[in-house]
mmCIF file of C-alpha atoms in Angstrom:
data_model
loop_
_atom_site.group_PDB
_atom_site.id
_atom_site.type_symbol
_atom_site.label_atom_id
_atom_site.label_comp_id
_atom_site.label_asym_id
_atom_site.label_seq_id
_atom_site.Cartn_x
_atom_site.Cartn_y
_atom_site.Cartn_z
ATOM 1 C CA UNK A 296 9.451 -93.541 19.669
ATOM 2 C CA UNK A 297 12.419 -91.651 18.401
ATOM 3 C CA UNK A 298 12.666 -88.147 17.773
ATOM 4 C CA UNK A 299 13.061 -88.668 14.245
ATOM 5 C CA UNK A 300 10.551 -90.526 13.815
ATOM 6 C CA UNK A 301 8.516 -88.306 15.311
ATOM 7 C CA UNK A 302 9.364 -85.329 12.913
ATOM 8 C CA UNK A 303 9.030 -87.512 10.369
ATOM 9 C CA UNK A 304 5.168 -87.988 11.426
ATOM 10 C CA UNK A 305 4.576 -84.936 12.059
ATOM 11 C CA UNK A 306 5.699 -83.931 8.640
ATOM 12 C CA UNK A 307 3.747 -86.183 7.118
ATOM 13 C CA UNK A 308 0.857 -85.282 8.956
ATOM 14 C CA UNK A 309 1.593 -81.295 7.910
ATOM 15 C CA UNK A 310 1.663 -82.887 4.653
ATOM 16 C CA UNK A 311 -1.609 -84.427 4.364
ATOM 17 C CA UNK A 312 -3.409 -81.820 5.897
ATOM 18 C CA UNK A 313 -2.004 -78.941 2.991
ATOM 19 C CA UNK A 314 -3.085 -81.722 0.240
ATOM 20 C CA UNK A 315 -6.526 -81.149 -0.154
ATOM 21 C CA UNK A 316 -7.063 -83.061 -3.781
ATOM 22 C CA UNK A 317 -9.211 -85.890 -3.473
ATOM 23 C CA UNK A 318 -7.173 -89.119 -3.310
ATOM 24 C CA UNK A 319 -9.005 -90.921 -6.158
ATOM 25 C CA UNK A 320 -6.791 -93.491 -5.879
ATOM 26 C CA UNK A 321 -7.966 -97.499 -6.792
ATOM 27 C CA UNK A 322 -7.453 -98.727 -3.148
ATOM 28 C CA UNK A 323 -9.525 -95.404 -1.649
ATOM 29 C CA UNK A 324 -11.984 -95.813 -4.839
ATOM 30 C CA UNK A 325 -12.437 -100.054 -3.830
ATOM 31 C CA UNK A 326 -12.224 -98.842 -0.127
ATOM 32 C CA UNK A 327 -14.847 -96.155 -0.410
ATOM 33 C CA UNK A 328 -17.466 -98.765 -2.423
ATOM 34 C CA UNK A 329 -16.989 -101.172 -0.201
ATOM 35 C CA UNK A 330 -17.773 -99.258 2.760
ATOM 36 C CA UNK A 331 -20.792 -97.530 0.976
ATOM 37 C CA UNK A 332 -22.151 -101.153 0.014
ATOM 38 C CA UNK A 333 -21.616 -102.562 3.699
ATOM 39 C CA UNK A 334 -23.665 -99.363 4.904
ATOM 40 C CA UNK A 335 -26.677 -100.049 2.257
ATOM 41 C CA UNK A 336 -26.212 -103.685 3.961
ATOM 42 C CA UNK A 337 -27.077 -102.666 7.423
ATOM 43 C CA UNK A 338 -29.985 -100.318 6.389
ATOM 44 C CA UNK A 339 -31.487 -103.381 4.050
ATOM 45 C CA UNK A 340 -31.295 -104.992 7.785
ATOM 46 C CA UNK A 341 -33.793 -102.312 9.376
ATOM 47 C CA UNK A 342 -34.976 -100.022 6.783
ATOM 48 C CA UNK A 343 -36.668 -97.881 9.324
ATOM 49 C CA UNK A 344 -33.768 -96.782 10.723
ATOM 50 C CA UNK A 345 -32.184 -95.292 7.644
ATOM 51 C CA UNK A 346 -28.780 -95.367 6.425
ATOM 52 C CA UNK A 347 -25.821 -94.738 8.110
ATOM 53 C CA UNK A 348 -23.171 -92.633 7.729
ATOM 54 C CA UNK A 349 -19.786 -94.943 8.560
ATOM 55 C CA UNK A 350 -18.097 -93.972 4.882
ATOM 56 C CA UNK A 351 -18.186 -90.345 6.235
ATOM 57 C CA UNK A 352 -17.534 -91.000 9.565
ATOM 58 C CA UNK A 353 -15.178 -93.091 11.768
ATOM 59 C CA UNK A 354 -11.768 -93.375 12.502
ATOM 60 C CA UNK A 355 -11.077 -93.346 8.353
ATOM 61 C CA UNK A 356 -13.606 -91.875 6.398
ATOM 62 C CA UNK A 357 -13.760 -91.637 3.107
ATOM 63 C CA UNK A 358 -13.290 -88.721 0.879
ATOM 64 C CA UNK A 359 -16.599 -87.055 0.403
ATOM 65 C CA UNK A 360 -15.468 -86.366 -3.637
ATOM 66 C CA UNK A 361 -15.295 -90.191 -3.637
ATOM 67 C CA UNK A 362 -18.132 -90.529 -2.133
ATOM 68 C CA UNK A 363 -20.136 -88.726 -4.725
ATOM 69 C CA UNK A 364 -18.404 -89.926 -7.612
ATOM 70 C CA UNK A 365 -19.130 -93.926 -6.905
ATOM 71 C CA UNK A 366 -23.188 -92.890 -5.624
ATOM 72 C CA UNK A 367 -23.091 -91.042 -9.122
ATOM 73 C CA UNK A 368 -21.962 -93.839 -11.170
ATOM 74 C CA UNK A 369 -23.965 -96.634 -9.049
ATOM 75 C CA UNK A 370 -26.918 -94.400 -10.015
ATOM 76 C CA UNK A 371 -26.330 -93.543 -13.792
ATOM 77 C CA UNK A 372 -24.965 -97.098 -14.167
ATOM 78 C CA UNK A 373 -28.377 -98.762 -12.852
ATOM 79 C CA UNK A 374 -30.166 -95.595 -15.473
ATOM 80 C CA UNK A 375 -28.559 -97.898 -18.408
ATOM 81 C CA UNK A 376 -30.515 -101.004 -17.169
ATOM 82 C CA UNK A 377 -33.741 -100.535 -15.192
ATOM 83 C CA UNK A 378 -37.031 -99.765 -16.512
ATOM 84 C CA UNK A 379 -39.026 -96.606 -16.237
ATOM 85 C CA UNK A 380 -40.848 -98.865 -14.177
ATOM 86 C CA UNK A 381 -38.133 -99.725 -12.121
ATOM 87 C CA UNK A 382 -37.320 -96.223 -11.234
ATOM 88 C CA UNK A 383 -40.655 -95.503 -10.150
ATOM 89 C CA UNK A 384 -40.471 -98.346 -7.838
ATOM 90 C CA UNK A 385 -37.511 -97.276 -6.309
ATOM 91 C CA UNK A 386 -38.698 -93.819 -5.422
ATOM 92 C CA UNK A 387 -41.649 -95.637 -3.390
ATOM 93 C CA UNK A 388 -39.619 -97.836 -1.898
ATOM 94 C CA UNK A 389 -37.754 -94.948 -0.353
ATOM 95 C CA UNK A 390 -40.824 -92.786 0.015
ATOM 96 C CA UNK A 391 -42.710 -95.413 2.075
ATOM 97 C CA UNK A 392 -39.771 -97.243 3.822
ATOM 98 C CA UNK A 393 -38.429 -94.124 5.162
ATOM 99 C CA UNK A 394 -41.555 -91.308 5.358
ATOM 100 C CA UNK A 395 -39.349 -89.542 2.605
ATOM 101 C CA UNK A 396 -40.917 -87.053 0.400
ATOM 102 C CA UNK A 397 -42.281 -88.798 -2.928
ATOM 103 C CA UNK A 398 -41.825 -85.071 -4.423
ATOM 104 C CA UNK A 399 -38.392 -84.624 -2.731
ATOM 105 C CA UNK A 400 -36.596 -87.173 -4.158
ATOM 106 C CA UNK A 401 -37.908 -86.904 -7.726
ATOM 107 C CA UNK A 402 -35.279 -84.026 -7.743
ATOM 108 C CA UNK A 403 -32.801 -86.690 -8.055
ATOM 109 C CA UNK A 404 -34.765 -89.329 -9.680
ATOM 110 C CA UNK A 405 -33.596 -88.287 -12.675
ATOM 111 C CA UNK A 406 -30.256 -90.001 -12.416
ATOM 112 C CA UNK A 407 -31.774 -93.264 -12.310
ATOM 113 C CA UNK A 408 -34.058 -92.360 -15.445
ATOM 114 C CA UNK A 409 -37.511 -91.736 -13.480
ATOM 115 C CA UNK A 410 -40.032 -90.446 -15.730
ATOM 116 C CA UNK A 411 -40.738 -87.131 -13.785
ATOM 117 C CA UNK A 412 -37.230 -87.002 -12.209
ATOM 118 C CA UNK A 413 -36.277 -83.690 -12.590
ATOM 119 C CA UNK A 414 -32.999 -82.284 -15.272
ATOM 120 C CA UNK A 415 -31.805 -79.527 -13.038
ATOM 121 C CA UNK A 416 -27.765 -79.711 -13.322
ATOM 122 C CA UNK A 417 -25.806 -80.932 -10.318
ATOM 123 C CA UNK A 418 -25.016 -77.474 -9.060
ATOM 124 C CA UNK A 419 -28.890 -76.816 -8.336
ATOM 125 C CA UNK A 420 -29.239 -80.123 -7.317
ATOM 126 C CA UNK A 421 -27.356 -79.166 -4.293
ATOM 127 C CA UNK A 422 -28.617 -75.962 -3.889
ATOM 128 C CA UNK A 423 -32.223 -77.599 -3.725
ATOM 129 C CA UNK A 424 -31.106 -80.354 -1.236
ATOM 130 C CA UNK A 425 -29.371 -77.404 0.825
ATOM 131 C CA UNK A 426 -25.709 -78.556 0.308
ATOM 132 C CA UNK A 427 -24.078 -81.350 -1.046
ATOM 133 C CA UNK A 428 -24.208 -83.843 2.086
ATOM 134 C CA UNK A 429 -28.154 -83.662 1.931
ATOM 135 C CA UNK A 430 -27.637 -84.517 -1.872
ATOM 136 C CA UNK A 431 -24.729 -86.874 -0.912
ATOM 137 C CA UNK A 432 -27.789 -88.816 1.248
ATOM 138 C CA UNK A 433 -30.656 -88.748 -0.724
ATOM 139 C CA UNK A 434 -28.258 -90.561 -3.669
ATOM 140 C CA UNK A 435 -27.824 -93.109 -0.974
ATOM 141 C CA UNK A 436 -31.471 -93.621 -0.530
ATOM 142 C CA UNK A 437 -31.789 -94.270 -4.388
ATOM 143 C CA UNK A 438 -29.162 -96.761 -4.071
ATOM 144 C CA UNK A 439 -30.490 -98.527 -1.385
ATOM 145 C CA UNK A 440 -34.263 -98.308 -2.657
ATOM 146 C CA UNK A 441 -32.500 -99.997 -6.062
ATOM 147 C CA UNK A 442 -30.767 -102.259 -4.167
ATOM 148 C CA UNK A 443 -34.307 -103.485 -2.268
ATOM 149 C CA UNK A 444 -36.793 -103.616 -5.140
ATOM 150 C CA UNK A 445 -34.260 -104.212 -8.052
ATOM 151 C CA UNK A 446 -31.158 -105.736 -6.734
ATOM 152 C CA UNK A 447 -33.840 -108.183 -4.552
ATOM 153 C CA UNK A 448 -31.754 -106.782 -1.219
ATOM 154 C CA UNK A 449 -28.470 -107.718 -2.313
ATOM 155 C CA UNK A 450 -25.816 -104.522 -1.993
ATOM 156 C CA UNK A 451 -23.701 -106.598 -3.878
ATOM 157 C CA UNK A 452 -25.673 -106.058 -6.880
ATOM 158 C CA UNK A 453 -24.120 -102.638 -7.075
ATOM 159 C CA UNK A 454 -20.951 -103.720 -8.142
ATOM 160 C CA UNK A 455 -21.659 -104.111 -11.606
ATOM 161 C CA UNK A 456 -21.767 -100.343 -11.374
ATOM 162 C CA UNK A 457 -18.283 -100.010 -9.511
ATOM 163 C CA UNK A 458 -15.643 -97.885 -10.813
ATOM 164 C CA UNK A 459 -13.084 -99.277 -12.672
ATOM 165 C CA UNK A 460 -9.502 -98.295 -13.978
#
């Protein structure tokens, strides 16, 4: 390798590390809900094991603003077209699957329409959940619970709720 081209990496580098907006980009947006549906794929597999964590992880993970935005609109999307019914299905999906809380994750339930899903704003959302990668996973767990009793195990079934441009 030249030593151009090495300044010119290591610019670039210097670069990216100063840029800290979220690169909300359509390739990292398609990238990131890909990656989140491929994850809810391998916990469908084994349920008992949980969901991973390779969209936040790895050699390339994805932006963590991204993250949230698509497990935001995959959850307010499915709100539009599942039942109250629905919703309470979900949460004991996830409640008995996984040992999770029933109580617990009503405090996000809400995004999905549950009928005792709590209304507390994002903000104390996250402050309940202890910070926003607890939050982060238990939105995850609603998508994969909707996914299992509503989307009859198919993680594709999320796409309908994929952002678009």
């Amino acid at each position: 390798m030249g030593r151009n081209s090495q300044r010119r990496r290591i610019a670039r580098a210097a670069r990216a590390a100063h840029d800290l907006r979220p690169d909300l980009s359509e390739i990292s947006r398609v990238r990131t809900q890909k990656r989140l549906r491929a994850d809810i794929a391998t916990w469908m597999e084994n349920p008992s094991k949980g969901p991973g964590g390779s969209f936040l992880e790895g050699e390339h993970p994805s932006d963590p603003t991204m993250v949230w935005v698509i497990l935001t609109a995959w959850l307010v999307g499915a709100r539009e077209q599942i039942t109250e019914d629905q919703a309470r299905d979900t949460v004991h999906w996830v409640s008995d699957s996984l040992g999770i809380q029933h109580d617990d994750l009503l405090q996000v339930a809400g995004l999905i329409g549950h009928p005792d899903g709590s209304d507390m704003t994002l903000g104390q959302a996250v402050e309940h959940y202890g910070g926003p990668m607890p939050f982060v996973l238990s939105m995850l767990l609603l998508s994969g619970g909707l996914v299992a009793t509503v989307g009859d195990g198919n993680p594709d079934w999320l796409k309908q709720f994929d952002l678009t441009s």
